[in-house]
Tab-separated table of N, CA and C in Angstrom:
chain	number	residue	atom	x	y	z
A	1	MET	N	-8.492	-20.238	23.905
A	1	MET	CA	-7.240	-19.725	23.184
A	1	MET	C	-7.560	-18.409	22.250
A	2	SER	N	-6.679	-17.505	22.503
A	2	SER	CA	-7.139	-16.237	21.555
A	2	SER	C	-6.214	-16.316	20.315
A	3	GLU	N	-6.845	-15.597	19.419
A	3	GLU	CA	-6.191	-15.618	17.856
A	3	GLU	C	-5.032	-14.757	17.883
A	4	ILE	N	-4.026	-15.167	17.133
A	4	ILE	CA	-2.977	-14.288	17.087
A	4	ILE	C	-2.986	-13.300	15.864
A	5	GLU	N	-2.891	-11.985	16.280
A	5	GLU	CA	-3.076	-10.923	15.169
A	5	GLU	C	-1.857	-10.771	14.335
A	6	PRO	N	-2.016	-10.562	13.094
A	6	PRO	CA	-0.776	-10.502	12.262
A	6	PRO	C	-0.108	-9.044	12.534
A	7	VAL	N	1.143	-9.055	12.474
A	7	VAL	CA	1.857	-7.942	12.686
A	7	VAL	C	1.802	-6.929	11.585
A	8	GLU	N	1.672	-5.775	11.542
A	8	GLU	CA	1.575	-4.794	10.603
A	8	GLU	C	2.735	-3.717	10.507
A	9	HIS	N	3.072	-3.307	9.453
A	9	HIS	CA	4.189	-2.462	9.360
A	9	HIS	C	3.677	-1.198	8.256
A	10	LEU	N	4.608	-0.057	8.870
A	10	LEU	CA	4.707	1.055	7.758
A	10	LEU	C	6.100	0.891	7.512
A	11	TYR	N	6.420	1.389	5.939
A	11	TYR	CA	7.693	1.304	5.516
A	11	TYR	C	8.365	2.660	5.297
A	12	GLY	N	9.650	2.649	5.451
A	12	GLY	CA	10.430	3.996	5.000
A	12	GLY	C	11.743	3.561	4.317
A	13	ILE	N	12.343	4.565	3.973
A	13	ILE	CA	13.783	4.311	3.143
A	13	ILE	C	14.732	4.858	4.023
A	14	GLU	N	15.730	3.905	4.307
A	14	GLU	CA	16.914	4.370	5.305
A	14	GLU	C	18.030	4.688	4.261
A	15	SER	N	18.628	5.993	4.365
A	15	SER	CA	19.613	6.427	3.492
A	15	SER	C	20.959	5.486	3.736
A	16	GLY	N	21.885	5.576	2.712
A	16	GLY	CA	22.984	4.921	2.719
A	16	GLY	C	23.841	5.381	3.827
A	17	ARG	N	24.704	4.485	4.345
A	17	ARG	CA	25.560	4.865	5.535
A	17	ARG	C	26.798	3.886	5.491
A	18	TYR	N	27.561	4.291	6.371
A	18	TYR	CA	28.908	3.491	6.803
A	18	TYR	C	28.616	2.717	7.722
A	19	ASP	N	28.894	1.480	8.017
A	19	ASP	CA	28.858	0.675	9.207
A	19	ASP	C	29.851	0.801	10.071
A	20	ALA	N	29.776	0.054	10.978
A	20	ALA	CA	31.058	-0.023	12.041
A	20	ALA	C	32.355	-0.411	11.341
A	21	ASN	N	32.329	-1.303	10.482
A	21	ASN	CA	33.551	-1.636	9.731
A	21	ASN	C	33.962	-0.835	8.547
A	22	ASP	N	33.288	0.318	8.757
A	22	ASP	CA	33.609	1.352	7.431
A	22	ASP	C	33.218	0.911	6.145
A	23	ASP	N	32.261	-0.047	5.970
A	23	ASP	CA	31.712	-0.425	4.784
A	23	ASP	C	30.447	0.290	4.478
A	24	TRP	N	30.425	0.699	3.120
A	24	TRP	CA	29.087	1.410	2.687
A	24	TRP	C	27.929	0.354	2.667
A	25	GLN	N	27.040	0.803	3.146
A	25	GLN	CA	25.798	0.230	3.197
A	25	GLN	C	24.614	1.018	2.359
A	26	PRO	N	24.086	0.509	1.325
A	26	PRO	CA	23.265	1.389	0.350
A	26	PRO	C	22.021	1.594	0.969
A	27	GLU	N	21.333	2.438	0.406
A	27	GLU	CA	19.942	2.706	0.903
A	27	GLU	C	19.108	1.494	0.896
A	28	ARG	N	18.090	1.330	1.773
A	28	ARG	CA	17.177	0.251	1.798
A	28	ARG	C	15.788	0.480	2.529
A	29	VAL	N	14.912	-0.378	2.127
A	29	VAL	CA	13.543	-0.263	2.700
A	29	VAL	C	13.676	-0.707	4.029
A	30	VAL	N	13.051	0.031	4.893
A	30	VAL	CA	13.012	-0.709	6.387
A	30	VAL	C	11.503	-0.806	6.831
A	31	ALA	N	11.269	-1.653	7.620
A	31	ALA	CA	9.841	-1.683	8.229
A	31	ALA	C	9.667	-1.404	9.574
A	32	PHE	N	8.598	-0.542	9.907
A	32	PHE	CA	8.608	0.030	11.283
A	32	PHE	C	7.110	-0.797	11.826
A	33	ARG	N	7.364	-1.592	12.853
A	33	ARG	CA	6.127	-2.132	13.356
A	33	ARG	C	4.908	-1.249	13.928
A	34	ILE	N	3.799	-1.399	13.484
A	34	ILE	CA	2.601	-0.675	13.980
A	34	ILE	C	2.348	-1.280	15.352
A	35	THR	N	2.112	-0.468	16.441
A	35	THR	CA	1.974	-0.818	17.659
A	35	THR	C	0.516	-0.699	18.144
A	36	LYS	N	-0.275	0.352	17.498
A	36	LYS	CA	-1.642	0.630	17.885
A	36	LYS	C	-2.327	1.384	16.699
A	37	LYS	N	-3.539	1.137	16.533
A	37	LYS	CA	-4.360	1.975	15.550
A	37	LYS	C	-5.476	2.445	16.194
A	38	THR	N	-6.026	3.740	16.076
A	38	THR	CA	-7.099	4.454	16.523
A	38	THR	C	-7.741	4.943	15.417
A	39	PRO	N	-8.940	5.295	15.619
A	39	PRO	CA	-9.566	5.951	14.288
A	39	PRO	C	-8.817	7.119	13.803
A	40	ARG	N	-8.145	7.846	14.485
A	40	ARG	CA	-7.451	9.159	13.966
A	40	ARG	C	-5.953	8.730	13.829
A	41	ARG	N	-5.272	7.815	14.400
A	41	ARG	CA	-3.774	7.774	14.280
A	41	ARG	C	-3.368	6.492	14.165
A	42	ILE	N	-2.072	6.297	13.693
A	42	ILE	CA	-1.380	4.855	13.631
A	42	ILE	C	-0.165	5.051	14.522
A	43	TYR	N	0.170	4.371	15.350
A	43	TYR	CA	1.221	4.491	16.158
A	43	TYR	C	2.252	3.377	15.901
A	44	TYR	N	3.538	3.624	15.843
A	44	TYR	CA	4.525	2.780	15.248
A	44	TYR	C	5.883	2.911	15.930
A	45	ASP	N	6.677	1.870	15.976
A	45	ASP	CA	7.892	1.978	16.905
A	45	ASP	C	9.000	2.349	15.610
A	46	ALA	N	9.553	3.594	15.897
A	46	ALA	CA	10.586	4.117	14.906
A	46	ALA	C	11.931	3.806	15.130
A	47	ASP	N	12.009	2.917	16.191
A	47	ASP	CA	13.526	2.569	16.575
A	47	ASP	C	13.964	1.223	15.645
A	48	LEU	N	15.275	1.469	15.136
A	48	LEU	CA	15.763	0.422	14.309
A	48	LEU	C	16.993	-0.188	15.088
A	49	TYR	N	17.863	0.471	15.780
A	49	TYR	CA	18.882	0.167	16.304
A	49	TYR	C	19.255	0.026	17.737
A	50	ARG	N	18.728	1.032	18.513
A	50	ARG	CA	18.730	1.184	20.130
A	50	ARG	C	18.338	0.099	20.999
A	51	GLY	N	17.104	-0.749	20.293
A	51	GLY	CA	16.633	-1.619	21.089
A	51	GLY	C	15.515	-1.087	22.057
A	52	GLN	N	15.407	0.321	22.162
A	52	GLN	CA	14.323	0.794	22.990
A	52	GLN	C	13.245	1.460	22.325
A	53	PRO	N	11.841	1.088	22.588
A	53	PRO	CA	10.945	1.547	21.949
A	53	PRO	C	10.961	3.334	21.650
A	54	ASN	N	10.640	3.615	20.426
A	54	ASN	CA	10.502	5.125	20.083
A	54	ASN	C	9.288	5.252	19.279
A	55	ILE	N	8.099	5.352	20.152
A	55	ILE	CA	6.667	5.430	19.602
A	55	ILE	C	6.445	6.667	18.943
A	56	ARG	N	6.046	6.686	17.735
A	56	ARG	CA	5.612	7.835	17.015
A	56	ARG	C	4.219	7.633	16.355
A	57	PHE	N	3.613	8.669	15.749
A	57	PHE	CA	2.489	8.385	15.192
A	57	PHE	C	2.224	9.251	13.896
A	58	VAL	N	1.242	8.940	12.995
A	58	VAL	CA	0.951	9.603	11.869
A	58	VAL	C	-0.626	9.606	11.745
A	59	ASN	N	-1.143	10.521	10.846
A	59	ASN	CA	-2.465	10.644	10.670
A	59	ASN	C	-2.927	9.396	9.905
A	60	ARG	N	-4.040	8.615	10.501
A	60	ARG	CA	-4.429	7.272	9.844
A	60	ARG	C	-5.064	7.860	8.442
A	61	GLN	N	-6.138	8.657	8.385
A	61	GLN	CA	-6.705	8.894	7.364
A	61	GLN	C	-5.963	9.403	6.237
A	62	ALA	N	-4.985	10.208	6.493
A	62	ALA	CA	-3.907	10.732	5.484
A	62	ALA	C	-3.116	9.615	4.779
A	63	ILE	N	-2.674	8.881	5.645
A	63	ILE	CA	-1.735	7.817	4.884
A	63	ILE	C	-2.575	6.659	4.316
A	64	GLU	N	-3.785	6.475	4.928
A	64	GLU	CA	-4.655	5.354	4.063
A	64	GLU	C	-5.115	5.830	2.928
A	65	ASP	N	-5.392	7.253	2.806
A	65	ASP	CA	-6.051	7.767	1.465
A	65	ASP	C	-4.879	7.889	0.284
A	66	LYS	N	-3.604	8.432	0.856
A	66	LYS	CA	-2.759	8.418	-0.295
A	66	LYS	C	-1.835	7.379	-0.237
A	67	GLY	N	-1.671	6.509	0.673
A	67	GLY	CA	-0.715	5.352	0.584
A	67	GLY	C	0.684	5.828	1.127
A	68	GLU	N	0.797	7.199	1.501
A	68	GLU	CA	2.035	7.661	1.912
A	68	GLU	C	1.892	8.977	2.836
A	69	ILE	N	2.920	9.199	3.543
A	69	ILE	CA	2.709	10.470	4.320
A	69	ILE	C	4.108	10.929	4.557
A	70	THR	N	4.398	12.248	4.642
A	70	THR	CA	5.584	12.851	5.071
A	70	THR	C	5.207	13.481	6.510
A	71	ARG	N	6.056	12.915	7.480
A	71	ARG	CA	5.976	13.576	8.859
A	71	ARG	C	6.392	15.078	8.829
A	72	ARG	N	5.655	15.828	9.615
A	72	ARG	CA	6.155	17.204	9.555
A	72	ARG	C	7.079	17.449	10.407
A	73	SER	N	7.219	16.723	11.446
A	73	SER	CA	8.223	16.743	12.518
A	73	SER	C	9.661	16.178	12.206
A	74	GLY	N	9.641	15.467	11.025
A	74	GLY	CA	10.830	14.602	10.713
A	74	GLY	C	12.067	15.418	10.209
A	75	ALA	N	13.164	14.803	10.190
A	75	ALA	CA	14.396	15.309	9.820
A	75	ALA	C	14.747	14.395	8.415
A	76	TRP	N	15.523	15.025	7.652
A	76	TRP	CA	15.891	14.660	6.394
A	76	TRP	C	16.512	13.218	6.512
A	77	TRP	N	17.250	12.946	7.517
A	77	TRP	CA	18.028	11.737	7.674
A	77	TRP	C	17.276	10.630	8.368
A	78	GLU	N	16.036	11.048	8.784
A	78	GLU	CA	15.279	9.725	9.403
A	78	GLU	C	14.531	8.946	8.470
A	79	PRO	N	14.638	7.727	8.585
A	79	PRO	CA	14.132	6.801	7.654
A	79	PRO	C	12.626	6.843	7.740
A	80	ASP	N	11.997	7.302	8.689
A	80	ASP	CA	10.601	7.393	8.870
A	80	ASP	C	10.067	8.843	8.383
A	81	LEU	N	10.979	9.605	7.764
A	81	LEU	CA	10.431	11.024	7.254
A	81	LEU	C	9.223	10.898	6.280
A	82	GLN	N	9.395	9.857	5.358
A	82	GLN	CA	8.488	9.618	4.406
A	82	GLN	C	8.032	8.144	4.759
A	83	LEU	N	6.826	7.947	4.928
A	83	LEU	CA	6.193	6.591	5.313
A	83	LEU	C	5.322	6.119	4.157
A	84	TYR	N	5.399	4.777	4.074
A	84	TYR	CA	4.573	4.024	3.013
A	84	TYR	C	3.544	3.035	3.891
A	85	VAL	N	2.456	2.781	3.243
A	85	VAL	CA	1.595	1.604	3.561
A	85	VAL	C	2.173	0.399	3.225
A	86	LYS	N	2.559	0.271	1.753
A	86	LYS	CA	3.191	-0.722	1.460
A	86	LYS	C	4.774	-0.434	0.911
A	87	PRO	N	5.596	-1.555	0.953
A	87	PRO	CA	6.964	-1.092	0.482
A	87	PRO	C	6.970	-0.541	-0.859
A	88	PRO	N	8.018	0.424	-0.983
A	88	PRO	CA	8.071	0.988	-2.486
A	88	PRO	C	8.508	-0.036	-3.258
A	89	GLN	N	7.688	-0.092	-4.397
A	89	GLN	CA	8.197	-1.194	-5.558
A	89	GLN	C	9.358	-0.781	-6.394
A	90	THR	N	9.528	0.529	-6.553
A	90	THR	CA	10.675	0.879	-7.383
A	90	THR	C	11.984	1.045	-6.620
A	91	TRP	N	12.188	0.460	-5.589
A	91	TRP	CA	13.279	0.575	-4.880
A	91	TRP	C	14.380	-0.597	-5.019
A	92	PRO	N	15.434	-0.444	-4.964
A	92	PRO	CA	16.291	0.905	-5.179
A	92	PRO	C	15.980	1.523	-6.528
A	93	PRO	N	16.364	2.734	-6.571
A	93	PRO	CA	16.228	3.475	-8.221
A	93	PRO	C	17.045	2.733	-9.213
A	94	GLN	N	16.448	2.785	-10.320
A	94	GLN	CA	17.201	2.291	-11.499
A	94	GLN	C	17.987	3.261	-12.123
A	95	PRO	N	19.164	2.690	-12.552
A	95	PRO	CA	20.022	3.810	-13.337
A	95	PRO	C	19.369	4.132	-14.604
A	96	GLY	N	19.651	5.540	-14.986
A	96	GLY	CA	18.972	5.925	-16.273
A	96	GLY	C	17.590	6.902	-15.854
A	97	LEU	N	17.574	7.160	-14.463
A	97	LEU	CA	16.493	7.924	-14.098
A	97	LEU	C	16.657	9.372	-14.592
A	98	ASN	N	15.704	10.159	-14.868
A	98	ASN	CA	15.844	11.496	-15.698
A	98	ASN	C	16.090	12.388	-14.440
A	99	ILE	N	17.453	12.633	-14.116
A	99	ILE	CA	17.670	13.571	-13.099
A	99	ILE	C	17.210	15.040	-13.413
A	100	ALA	N	17.253	15.401	-14.670
A	100	ALA	CA	16.808	16.728	-14.919
A	100	ALA	C	15.378	16.938	-14.740
A	101	ARG	N	14.541	15.859	-14.786
A	101	ARG	CA	12.980	16.005	-14.404
A	101	ARG	C	12.925	16.003	-13.089
A	102	LEU	N	13.549	15.211	-12.310
A	102	LEU	CA	13.587	15.130	-10.851
A	102	LEU	C	13.823	16.518	-10.103
A	103	LYS	N	14.962	17.180	-10.617
A	103	LYS	CA	15.352	18.260	-10.333
A	103	LYS	C	14.366	19.479	-10.608
A	104	ALA	N	13.777	19.388	-11.682
A	104	ALA	CA	12.630	20.165	-12.054
A	104	ALA	C	11.528	20.049	-11.049
A	105	GLU	N	11.074	18.818	-10.930
A	105	GLU	CA	10.077	18.527	-9.826
A	105	GLU	C	10.316	19.261	-8.379
A	106	MET	N	11.630	19.030	-8.064
A	106	MET	CA	12.094	19.646	-6.775
A	106	MET	C	11.989	21.074	-6.781
A	107	ALA	N	12.464	21.834	-7.766
A	107	ALA	CA	12.310	23.296	-7.930
A	107	ALA	C	10.837	23.785	-7.894
A	108	ALA	N	10.091	22.985	-8.673
A	108	ALA	CA	8.499	23.441	-8.608
A	108	ALA	C	7.829	23.076	-7.314
A	109	ALA	N	8.310	22.308	-6.376
A	109	ALA	CA	7.731	21.961	-5.146
A	109	ALA	C	8.158	22.865	-3.988
A	110	HIS	N	9.127	23.791	-4.453
A	110	HIS	CA	9.720	24.671	-3.302
A	110	HIS	C	8.583	25.643	-2.816
A	111	PRO	N	8.573	25.987	-1.492
A	111	PRO	CA	7.603	26.843	-1.001
A	111	PRO	C	7.619	28.227	-1.732
A	112	ASP	N	8.710	28.638	-2.036
A	112	ASP	CA	8.803	29.978	-2.862
A	112	ASP	C	8.076	29.928	-4.244
A	113	ARG	N	7.926	28.806	-4.568
A	113	ARG	CA	7.231	28.649	-5.977
A	113	ARG	C	5.642	28.045	-5.766
A	114	GLY	N	5.161	28.077	-4.720
A	114	GLY	CA	3.619	27.738	-4.399
A	114	GLY	C	3.757	26.263	-3.745
A	115	GLY	N	4.717	25.478	-3.712
A	115	GLY	CA	4.740	24.013	-3.142
A	115	GLY	C	4.733	24.186	-1.613
A	116	THR	N	4.516	23.070	-0.965
A	116	THR	CA	4.486	23.116	0.423
A	116	THR	C	5.891	22.400	0.925
A	117	GLU	N	6.127	22.795	2.348
A	117	GLU	CA	7.546	22.244	2.836
A	117	GLU	C	7.543	20.718	2.541
A	118	ALA	N	6.566	20.093	2.877
A	118	ALA	CA	6.324	18.412	2.843
A	118	ALA	C	6.780	18.071	1.393
A	119	GLU	N	6.027	18.801	0.399
A	119	GLU	CA	6.287	18.306	-0.884
A	119	GLU	C	7.597	18.584	-1.281
A	120	PHE	N	8.260	19.572	-0.984
A	120	PHE	CA	9.750	19.981	-1.520
A	120	PHE	C	10.496	18.667	-0.775
A	121	ILE	N	10.374	18.667	0.471
A	121	ILE	CA	11.299	17.590	1.160
A	121	ILE	C	11.140	16.206	0.414
A	122	ALA	N	9.857	15.945	0.198
A	122	ALA	CA	9.890	14.566	-0.485
A	122	ALA	C	10.466	14.560	-1.805
A	123	ALA	N	10.328	15.654	-2.553
A	123	ALA	CA	10.928	15.789	-4.065
A	123	ALA	C	12.347	15.817	-3.985
A	124	ARG	N	12.750	16.541	-2.812
A	124	ARG	CA	14.315	16.688	-2.944
A	124	ARG	C	14.915	15.361	-2.548
A	125	ALA	N	14.132	14.649	-1.441
A	125	ALA	CA	14.549	13.319	-1.280
A	125	ALA	C	14.779	12.269	-2.414
A	126	ARG	N	13.674	12.222	-3.296
A	126	ARG	CA	13.756	11.546	-4.509
A	126	ARG	C	14.926	11.869	-5.485
A	127	TYR	N	15.038	13.134	-5.541
A	127	TYR	CA	16.189	13.717	-6.552
A	127	TYR	C	17.556	13.053	-5.914
A	128	GLU	N	17.793	13.485	-4.602
A	128	GLU	CA	19.072	13.050	-3.871
A	128	GLU	C	19.342	11.491	-4.140
A	129	ARG	N	18.370	10.650	-3.842
A	129	ARG	CA	18.293	9.288	-4.030
A	129	ARG	C	18.673	8.896	-5.264
A	130	ALA	N	18.028	9.351	-6.390
A	130	ALA	CA	18.307	9.182	-7.733
A	130	ALA	C	19.701	9.674	-8.171
A	131	LYS	N	20.081	10.771	-7.557
A	131	LYS	CA	21.479	11.281	-7.958
A	131	LYS	C	22.462	10.575	-7.413
A	132	ALA	N	22.269	10.038	-6.175
A	132	ALA	CA	23.343	9.057	-5.602
A	132	ALA	C	23.532	7.689	-6.298
A	133	VAL	N	22.563	7.040	-7.029
A	133	VAL	CA	22.840	5.734	-7.655
A	133	VAL	C	22.967	6.167	-9.224
A	134	THR	N	22.820	7.219	-9.772
A	134	THR	CA	23.066	7.249	-11.134
A	134	THR	C	24.428	7.595	-11.423
A	135	PRO	N	25.148	6.945	-12.271
A	135	PRO	CA	26.552	7.154	-12.600
A	135	PRO	C	26.853	8.393	-13.267
């Protein structure tokens, strides 16, 4: 009899959206099942709703070193644009976040000011999420 291997996941944040009943569904943490690990890559199923596998991969060393990674080929609306090894602990954002600080961090991360595109995308996502939940 073979041992059953535990299922591993990478985590992302799905932005808020309206469902089929026109009810607002707030942002939430979602889990992506890891399908395969190699020395260089981690493959995962990015499909959440269609029921058909959508296998993508990330650099294994980069995500294991930092605990998170921003996909270079990702779009801002994809919940796997920013992936985490562990579920984000501070989710959902708490009211009273310093919006001005997040906006300044976003501006500082802009490529025109010496940041990278990935850093800017991640900073903008943090700013937009905080702005959406702060009254």
